[in-house]
CSV table of C-alpha atoms and ligand atoms in Angstrom, one decimal:
chain,number,residue,atom,x,y,z
A,1,MET,CA,3.6,31.6,4.5
A,2,ARG,CA,-0.2,31.7,4.1
A,3,ARG,CA,-0.7,33.6,7.4
A,4,ASP,CA,-4.4,32.6,7.7
A,5,ILE,CA,-3.4,28.9,7.6
A,6,ALA,CA,-0.1,29.2,9.5
A,7,GLU,CA,-2.0,30.8,12.4
A,8,LEU,CA,-4.0,27.5,12.7
A,9,PHE,CA,-0.6,26.0,13.8
A,10,GLU,CA,1.8,27.1,16.5
A,11,LEU,CA,4.6,27.7,14.0
A,12,ASP,CA,7.2,30.4,14.7
A,13,PRO,CA,6.3,33.1,12.1
A,14,ALA,CA,9.9,34.3,12.1
A,15,LEU,CA,10.9,31.1,10.2
A,16,THR,CA,10.0,29.8,6.7
A,17,HIS,CA,8.9,26.3,7.3
A,18,LEU,CA,9.7,24.1,4.3
A,19,ASN,CA,10.2,20.8,6.2
A,20,HIS,CA,6.8,19.6,7.4
A,21,GLY,CA,7.8,16.1,6.5
A,22,ALA,CA,10.4,15.8,9.2
A,23,PHE,CA,8.2,15.9,12.4
A,24,GLY,CA,4.9,17.3,11.1
A,25,ALA,CA,3.3,20.2,12.9
A,26,VAL,CA,0.3,19.8,15.1
A,27,PRO,CA,-2.6,22.3,14.4
A,28,ARG,CA,-3.6,24.3,17.5
A,29,SER,CA,-7.1,22.8,17.5
A,30,VAL,CA,-5.5,19.3,17.7
A,31,ARG,CA,-3.1,20.3,20.4
A,32,GLU,CA,-6.1,21.7,22.4
A,33,ALA,CA,-8.1,18.6,21.9
A,34,GLN,CA,-5.1,16.6,23.2
A,35,ASP,CA,-4.9,18.9,26.2
A,36,ARG,CA,-8.6,18.3,26.9
A,37,ALA,CA,-8.1,14.6,26.7
A,38,ARG,CA,-5.3,14.9,29.3
A,39,VAL,CA,-7.6,17.0,31.5
A,40,ARG,CA,-10.3,14.3,31.3
A,41,ILE,CA,-7.8,11.7,32.4
A,42,GLU,CA,-6.5,13.9,35.3
A,43,ARG,CA,-10.0,14.5,36.6
A,44,ALA,CA,-10.3,10.8,37.5
A,45,PRO,CA,-7.2,8.8,36.5
A,46,MET,CA,-8.5,5.6,38.0
A,47,ARG,CA,-11.7,5.7,36.1
A,48,ALA,CA,-9.9,6.8,32.9
A,49,PHE,CA,-7.3,4.0,32.8
A,50,ARG,CA,-9.7,1.3,34.0
A,51,ASP,CA,-13.0,2.1,32.5
A,52,GLU,CA,-12.7,4.7,29.7
A,53,LEU,CA,-9.4,4.4,27.8
A,54,PRO,CA,-10.0,0.9,26.3
A,55,ALA,CA,-13.1,2.1,24.4
A,56,GLN,CA,-11.6,5.5,23.6
A,57,LEU,CA,-8.4,4.0,22.2
A,58,ALA,CA,-10.5,1.5,20.2
A,59,GLU,CA,-12.4,4.4,18.7
A,60,ALA,CA,-9.2,6.2,17.8
A,61,ARG,CA,-7.7,3.0,16.3
A,62,GLU,CA,-10.8,2.4,14.2
A,63,ALA,CA,-10.9,6.0,13.0
A,64,ALA,CA,-7.3,5.6,11.9
A,65,ALA,CA,-8.1,2.4,10.0
A,66,ARG,CA,-11.2,4.0,8.3
A,67,PHE,CA,-9.0,7.0,7.2
A,68,LEU,CA,-6.5,4.5,5.7
A,69,GLY,CA,-9.3,2.6,3.9
A,70,LEU,CA,-8.7,-0.5,6.1
A,71,PRO,CA,-11.0,-2.8,8.1
A,72,PRO,CA,-11.2,-2.0,11.8
A,73,HIS,CA,-9.5,-5.1,13.1
A,74,SER,CA,-6.6,-5.0,10.7
A,75,THR,CA,-4.7,-2.1,12.1
A,76,ALA,CA,-3.0,-1.5,15.4
A,77,LEU,CA,-1.9,1.7,17.0
A,78,VAL,CA,1.8,2.2,17.7
A,79,ARG,CA,3.7,5.4,18.6
A,80,ASN,CA,5.6,5.7,15.3
A,81,VAL,CA,7.0,3.8,12.4
A,82,THR,CA,10.3,3.2,14.2
A,83,GLU,CA,8.3,1.2,16.8
A,84,ALA,CA,6.3,-0.6,14.1
A,85,VAL,CA,9.6,-1.8,12.5
A,86,ALA,CA,10.7,-3.2,15.8
A,87,VAL,CA,7.4,-4.9,16.4
A,88,VAL,CA,7.6,-6.6,13.0
A,89,ALA,CA,11.2,-7.7,13.5
A,90,GLN,CA,10.2,-9.1,16.9
A,91,GLY,CA,7.1,-10.8,15.5
A,92,LEU,CA,9.2,-12.5,12.7
A,93,GLY,CA,11.8,-13.5,15.3
A,94,ILE,CA,14.5,-11.9,13.2
A,95,GLY,CA,18.0,-12.5,14.7
A,96,PRO,CA,21.5,-13.6,14.0
A,97,GLY,CA,22.0,-15.5,10.8
A,98,ASP,CA,19.1,-13.6,9.1
A,99,GLU,CA,19.3,-11.0,6.5
A,100,VAL,CA,17.0,-8.0,5.9
A,101,VAL,CA,16.9,-6.0,2.8
A,102,VAL,CA,16.7,-2.2,2.9
A,103,SER,CA,17.5,0.3,0.2
A,104,ASN,CA,19.9,3.2,-0.2
A,105,HIS,CA,16.8,5.5,-0.2
A,106,GLY,CA,15.5,4.0,3.1
A,107,TYR,CA,15.2,5.6,6.5
A,108,LEU,CA,18.1,4.6,8.7
A,109,THR,CA,16.2,3.5,11.8
A,110,ALA,CA,14.7,0.4,10.1
A,111,GLY,CA,18.1,-0.9,9.4
A,112,TRP,CA,19.4,-0.1,12.9
A,113,SER,CA,16.4,-1.8,14.4
A,114,VAL,CA,17.1,-5.2,12.7
A,115,GLU,CA,20.8,-4.9,13.1
A,116,ALA,CA,20.2,-4.5,16.9
A,117,ARG,CA,18.6,-7.9,16.8
A,118,GLY,CA,21.8,-9.4,15.2
A,119,ALA,CA,20.5,-9.6,11.7
A,120,ARG,CA,22.7,-8.6,8.7
A,121,LEU,CA,21.6,-5.8,6.3
A,122,ARG,CA,21.7,-5.9,2.6
A,123,THR,CA,21.2,-2.7,0.7
A,124,ALA,CA,19.4,-2.5,-2.6
A,125,VAL,CA,21.1,0.3,-4.5
A,126,PHE,CA,19.5,2.4,-7.3
A,127,ALA,CA,20.0,5.9,-8.5
A,128,LEU,CA,17.8,8.9,-7.8
A,129,ASP,CA,17.0,9.1,-11.5
A,130,ALA,CA,16.5,5.3,-11.9
A,131,GLU,CA,13.4,3.8,-13.7
A,132,PRO,CA,10.9,2.0,-11.5
A,133,ASP,CA,12.1,-1.3,-12.9
A,134,ASP,CA,15.6,-0.6,-11.8
A,135,ALA,CA,14.4,-0.1,-8.3
A,136,VAL,CA,12.4,-3.4,-8.4
A,137,ALA,CA,15.4,-5.2,-9.8
A,138,ALA,CA,17.7,-3.8,-7.1
A,139,PHE,CA,15.4,-5.2,-4.3
A,140,ALA,CA,15.0,-8.5,-6.0
A,141,GLN,CA,18.8,-9.0,-6.6
A,142,SER,CA,19.4,-8.3,-2.9
A,143,VAL,CA,17.3,-11.2,-1.7
A,144,THR,CA,19.2,-14.4,-0.7
A,145,ASP,CA,18.1,-17.6,0.9
A,146,ARG,CA,18.7,-16.0,4.3
A,147,THR,CA,16.4,-13.0,3.7
A,148,ARG,CA,13.6,-12.8,6.3
A,149,LEU,CA,12.2,-9.4,5.5
A,150,VAL,CA,12.4,-6.7,2.8
A,151,VAL,CA,11.7,-3.1,4.0
A,152,VAL,CA,10.5,-0.7,1.3
A,153,ASP,CA,9.9,3.0,1.9
A,154,GLN,CA,6.6,3.9,0.1
A,155,ILE,CA,7.8,7.6,0.1
A,156,THR,CA,11.5,7.5,0.5
A,157,SER,CA,12.9,9.7,3.3
A,158,PRO,CA,16.0,11.4,1.8
A,159,THR,CA,14.8,11.4,-1.8
A,160,ALA,CA,11.0,11.7,-1.7
A,161,LEU,CA,10.4,9.1,-4.3
A,162,VAL,CA,7.1,7.0,-4.5
A,163,LEU,CA,8.5,3.5,-4.9
A,164,PRO,CA,6.6,0.8,-6.8
A,165,VAL,CA,5.9,-1.2,-3.6
A,166,ALA,CA,3.5,-3.7,-5.2
A,167,ALA,CA,6.0,-4.6,-7.9
A,168,VAL,CA,8.8,-5.0,-5.3
A,169,ALA,CA,6.5,-7.3,-3.3
A,170,ALA,CA,5.8,-9.4,-6.3
A,171,ALA,CA,9.5,-9.5,-7.3
A,172,VAL,CA,10.7,-10.6,-3.8
A,173,ALA,CA,7.9,-13.0,-3.0
A,174,PRO,CA,7.6,-15.1,-0.9
A,175,VAL,CA,9.8,-13.0,1.4
A,176,PRO,CA,7.5,-10.8,3.5
A,177,VAL,CA,7.6,-7.0,2.8
A,178,LEU,CA,7.3,-4.3,5.4
A,179,VAL,CA,6.3,-1.0,3.9
A,180,ASP,CA,7.7,2.0,5.7
A,181,ALA,CA,4.9,4.4,4.9
A,182,ALA,CA,6.0,7.1,7.4
A,183,HIS,CA,5.0,10.0,5.1
A,184,VAL,CA,2.0,8.4,3.4
A,185,PRO,CA,-1.1,8.8,5.6
A,186,GLY,CA,-2.8,12.0,4.4
A,187,SER,CA,-0.3,12.7,1.6
A,188,LEU,CA,-0.5,9.9,-1.0
A,189,PRO,CA,-3.8,9.8,-2.9
A,190,GLY,CA,-5.3,6.5,-4.1
A,191,LEU,CA,-3.7,4.4,-1.3
A,192,ASP,CA,-4.9,0.8,-1.3
A,193,VAL,CA,-2.8,-1.0,1.3
A,194,GLU,CA,-4.5,-4.3,1.0
A,195,SER,CA,-3.9,-4.5,-2.7
A,196,LEU,CA,-0.1,-4.1,-2.4
A,197,GLY,CA,0.6,-7.8,-1.7
A,198,VAL,CA,2.8,-6.9,1.3
A,199,ALA,CA,2.9,-8.5,4.8
A,200,PHE,CA,3.1,-5.3,6.9
A,201,TRP,CA,2.5,-1.6,6.3
A,202,ALA,CA,3.2,1.2,8.8
A,203,GLY,CA,2.4,4.9,8.5
A,204,ASN,CA,2.7,7.9,10.8
A,205,LEU,CA,-0.4,9.9,11.5
A,206,HIS,CA,1.6,12.7,13.0
A,207,LYS,CA,3.2,13.9,9.8
A,208,TRP,CA,0.7,14.6,7.0
A,209,ALA,CA,-2.5,13.6,8.9
A,210,TYR,CA,-2.1,16.2,11.6
A,211,ALA,CA,-2.5,13.9,14.6
A,212,PRO,CA,-0.6,14.7,17.8
A,213,ARG,CA,2.9,13.3,18.1
A,214,ALA,CA,3.3,10.3,18.5
A,215,ALA,CA,0.6,8.3,16.7
A,216,ALA,CA,1.0,5.7,14.0
A,217,ALA,CA,-0.9,2.9,12.4
A,218,LEU,CA,0.5,-0.6,11.8
A,219,TRP,CA,-1.4,-2.9,9.4
A,220,ALA,CA,-0.6,-6.6,9.0
A,221,ALA,CA,-1.9,-9.2,6.6
A,222,PRO,CA,-4.2,-11.7,8.3
A,223,GLN,CA,-1.6,-14.5,8.5
A,224,HIS,CA,0.9,-12.3,10.3
A,225,ARG,CA,-1.4,-10.7,12.9
A,226,GLU,CA,-1.1,-13.5,15.5
A,227,SER,CA,2.7,-13.1,15.7
A,228,LEU,CA,2.7,-9.4,16.4
A,229,ARG,CA,3.1,-8.4,20.0
A,230,PRO,CA,3.7,-5.0,21.6
A,231,LEU,CA,7.4,-4.4,22.6
A,232,VAL,CA,6.2,-4.1,26.2
A,233,THR,CA,4.0,-6.8,27.7
A,234,SER,CA,1.4,-5.1,29.8
A,235,TRP,CA,-2.3,-5.0,30.7
A,236,SER,CA,-3.4,-5.9,27.2
A,237,HIS,CA,-1.5,-9.2,27.5
A,238,GLY,CA,-3.8,-12.0,26.3
A,239,LEU,CA,-5.9,-9.7,24.2
A,240,PRO,CA,-6.1,-10.4,20.5
A,241,TYR,CA,-4.5,-8.3,17.8
A,242,PRO,CA,-4.9,-5.3,17.5
A,243,GLU,CA,-6.4,-4.6,21.0
A,244,ARG,CA,-3.2,-5.9,22.6
A,245,PHE,CA,-1.4,-2.8,21.3
A,246,ASP,CA,-3.8,-0.3,23.0
A,247,LEU,CA,-2.9,-0.2,26.7
A,248,GLN,CA,0.8,-0.5,27.6
A,249,GLY,CA,1.4,0.4,31.2
A,250,THR,CA,1.0,3.9,32.5
A,251,VAL,CA,1.8,6.1,29.6
A,252,ASP,CA,0.4,9.2,28.1
A,253,HIS,CA,-2.3,8.0,25.7
A,254,SER,CA,-3.4,11.5,24.7
A,255,ALA,CA,-1.7,11.5,21.3
A,256,CYS,CA,-3.7,8.4,20.2
A,257,LEU,CA,-6.8,9.9,21.6
A,258,GLY,CA,-6.2,13.0,19.4
A,259,ILE,CA,-6.1,10.9,16.2
A,260,PRO,CA,-9.8,11.7,15.3
A,261,ASP,CA,-9.1,15.4,15.9
A,262,GLY,CA,-6.1,15.3,13.6
A,263,LEU,CA,-8.1,13.6,10.9
A,264,THR,CA,-10.8,16.3,11.3
A,265,ALA,CA,-8.1,19.0,11.0
A,266,TRP,CA,-6.9,17.2,7.8
A,267,GLU,CA,-10.4,17.4,6.3
A,268,GLN,CA,-10.9,21.1,7.4
A,269,LEU,CA,-7.6,22.0,5.8
A,270,GLY,CA,-9.0,20.8,2.5
A,271,GLY,CA,-8.4,17.0,2.4
A,272,TRP,CA,-7.2,15.6,-0.9
A,273,VAL,CA,-7.9,19.0,-2.6
A,274,GLN,CA,-5.3,20.5,-0.4
A,275,VAL,CA,-2.9,17.7,-1.1
A,276,GLU,CA,-3.2,18.3,-4.9
A,277,ARG,CA,-2.8,22.0,-4.3
A,278,ASN,CA,0.4,21.4,-2.3
A,279,ALA,CA,1.7,19.1,-5.1
A,280,GLU,CA,1.3,21.9,-7.7
A,281,LEU,CA,2.8,24.4,-5.4
A,282,LEU,CA,5.7,22.1,-4.7
A,283,GLN,CA,6.4,21.6,-8.5
A,284,HIS,CA,6.3,25.3,-9.0
A,285,GLY,CA,8.5,26.1,-5.9
A,286,ALA,CA,11.0,23.5,-7.0
A,287,ARG,CA,11.2,25.1,-10.4
A,288,LEU,CA,11.8,28.5,-8.9
A,289,VAL,CA,14.7,27.1,-6.7
A,290,ARG,CA,16.2,25.1,-9.6
A,291,THR,CA,16.1,28.2,-11.9
A,292,ALA,CA,17.8,30.3,-9.2
A,293,LEU,CA,20.5,27.7,-8.8
A,294,GLY,CA,20.8,26.8,-12.5
A,295,THR,CA,20.6,23.1,-11.8
A,296,PRO,CA,18.6,20.5,-13.8
A,297,ASP,CA,15.7,18.5,-12.4
A,298,PRO,CA,17.5,15.5,-10.8
A,299,LEU,CA,14.6,13.1,-11.0
A,300,GLY,CA,14.0,10.2,-13.5
A,301,GLY,CA,11.1,7.8,-14.0
A,302,ILE,CA,10.2,7.2,-10.4
A,303,PRO,CA,7.5,9.7,-9.4
A,304,SER,CA,8.2,12.2,-6.7
A,305,ALA,CA,5.8,12.6,-3.7
A,306,HIS,CA,3.0,15.2,-3.6
A,307,CYS,CA,4.4,16.6,-0.4
A,308,LEU,CA,8.2,16.4,-0.7
A,309,ARG,CA,10.6,16.9,-3.6
A,310,LEU,CA,14.4,17.2,-4.2
A,311,VAL,CA,16.1,19.9,-6.1
A,312,ALA,CA,19.8,19.6,-6.9
A,313,LEU,CA,22.3,21.9,-5.4
A,314,PRO,CA,25.2,23.1,-7.5
A,315,GLU,CA,28.1,20.7,-8.0
A,316,GLY,CA,30.3,20.3,-4.9
A,317,VAL,CA,27.7,21.7,-2.4
A,318,ALA,CA,26.5,19.6,0.5
A,319,THR,CA,27.9,16.4,-1.0
A,320,THR,CA,28.7,14.9,2.4
A,321,THR,CA,26.7,14.5,5.6
A,322,GLU,CA,29.0,17.0,7.3
A,323,SER,CA,28.7,19.7,4.6
A,324,ALA,CA,25.0,19.1,4.4
A,325,GLU,CA,24.8,19.7,8.2
A,326,ALA,CA,26.8,22.9,7.9
A,327,LEU,CA,24.5,24.1,5.2
A,328,TRP,CA,21.4,23.2,7.3
A,329,GLN,CA,22.8,25.4,10.0
A,330,ARG,CA,23.5,28.3,7.6
A,331,LEU,CA,20.0,28.1,6.1
A,332,TYR,CA,18.4,27.9,9.6
A,333,ALA,CA,20.3,30.9,10.8
A,334,ALA,CA,18.9,32.8,7.7
A,335,GLY,CA,15.4,31.7,8.8
A,336,PHE,CA,14.8,28.8,6.3
A,337,VAL,CA,13.9,25.4,7.7
A,338,VAL,CA,14.8,23.2,4.8
A,339,PRO,CA,17.0,20.1,4.9
A,340,PRO,CA,20.0,19.7,2.6
A,341,VAL,CA,20.5,16.0,1.7
A,342,ALA,CA,23.8,14.4,0.6
A,343,PHE,CA,22.9,11.4,-1.6
A,344,GLY,CA,25.1,9.5,-3.9
A,345,GLY,CA,27.9,12.0,-3.8
A,346,ARG,CA,25.6,14.9,-4.7
A,347,GLY,CA,23.9,17.6,-2.6
A,348,TYR,CA,20.2,18.4,-2.8
A,349,LEU,CA,17.6,20.3,-0.9
A,350,ARG,CA,14.4,18.4,0.2
A,351,LEU,CA,11.5,20.9,-0.2
A,352,ALA,CA,8.2,20.2,1.4
A,353,ALA,CA,4.8,21.7,0.7
A,354,ALA,CA,2.2,21.9,3.5
A,355,PRO,CA,-1.1,23.8,3.6
A,356,TYR,CA,0.6,26.8,5.3
A,357,ASN,CA,3.2,27.3,2.5
A,358,ASP,CA,2.8,29.6,-0.5
A,359,GLU,CA,4.8,30.6,-3.5
A,360,ASP,CA,6.5,33.3,-1.6
A,361,ASP,CA,8.3,30.8,0.7
A,362,TYR,CA,10.1,29.2,-2.3
A,363,ALA,CA,10.6,32.5,-4.1
A,364,ARG,CA,12.4,33.9,-1.0
A,365,LEU,CA,14.4,30.8,-0.6
A,366,ALA,CA,15.4,30.9,-4.3
A,367,ALA,CA,16.4,34.6,-3.9
A,368,ALA,CA,18.5,33.9,-0.8
A,369,LEU,CA,20.2,30.7,-1.9
A,370,PRO,CA,22.9,32.0,-4.2
A,371,ALA,CA,24.4,34.2,-1.5
A,372,LEU,CA,23.9,31.6,1.2
A,373,LEU,CA,25.8,29.0,-0.8
A,374,GLU,CA,28.6,31.3,-1.5
A,375,GLY,CA,28.9,31.9,2.3
B,401,LIG,C1,10.6,6.9,5.6
B,401,LIG,C2,10.7,7.2,7.1
B,401,LIG,N1,10.5,6.2,7.9
B,401,LIG,C3,10.5,6.4,9.2
B,401,LIG,C4,10.7,7.6,9.8
B,401,LIG,C5,10.7,7.7,11.3
B,401,LIG,O1,9.5,8.2,11.7
B,401,LIG,P1,9.2,8.1,13.3
B,401,LIG,O2,10.3,8.9,14.0
B,401,LIG,O3,7.9,8.8,13.5
B,401,LIG,O4,9.3,6.7,13.7
B,401,LIG,C6,10.8,8.7,8.9
B,401,LIG,C7,10.9,10.1,9.5
B,401,LIG,O5,10.9,11.1,8.8
B,401,LIG,C8,10.8,8.5,7.5
B,401,LIG,O6,11.0,9.5,6.7
């Protein structure tokens, strides 16, 4: 670990943290700013909730939109992408008789969320080493005349691929597309949400943009904004989108208030320069691990993310959810926080690269893996 950078976070120095993507890690400066926001509220809760929070939340929301290159009134604050998916499903009135397309690379909660509303899931299936066109075709072929929504991970959760979202949207039109961009804010350079041709886009600010947990942005195309309502109807009832997402009963708003502090931390950690540095480190780290394991690069024509990358485990290792979980526990006990992933009958490790990682993290993992896998 780069000690000077790791010390800016609260991370346990006894562990090698190679899984920033899962829940992020909040820099100490951001946690302290969040604490100060809580103290300001506690000094005069009545004044805070009635008079101060609406403007402060609007400021945080607009800072999030600016960071994402979006107009101020296009983007609402929600707690996380999981909530954003539920908001979109509610807004579209998805229910029994409807179908929603997800992919075999998608994060599970999106599917569960629409299934909970009685809709049927169809899964677009493509291989880890597929070409971009294969992925687009898989989505297009899964659409039927009952399809109400297509959910596409912009950076896929188990496999860390950067999917060709705009091409998928064009191929499934006029079915609306929701982009699950949980890992995207602060990690995917060149993002231009409005040019993707999608209906909805939701990204977490608490993963790679260093905001406190839980803070996320939900963008909707103009024609869909009116239909979107918070899951809980509260004080902001009657307000227009996106203000109506700001105040939802008596909850702890400090995570959203800390968004500008998270974005400042992202800048101070090096902004896009840091993201490019992490991408190079990750390529190098993945090579070290592959060499130690003697496995080939499992990826094909779909690019991998700057922040996350799969390496293949030897044949027969972590090929099921259960054996991946057992390996996770063994790695964790040895001090390595890195998730094994069972995908398509093969086992992988999903490596991450955050500003606090250095080459030594991957080198030590590479050195430890052969013995750990034998165990
Ligand atoms: C692609 C993707 N979508 C959604 C999520 C869920 O994020 P949250 O728990 O913040 O809603 C994750 C979590 O890692 C993810 O990888």
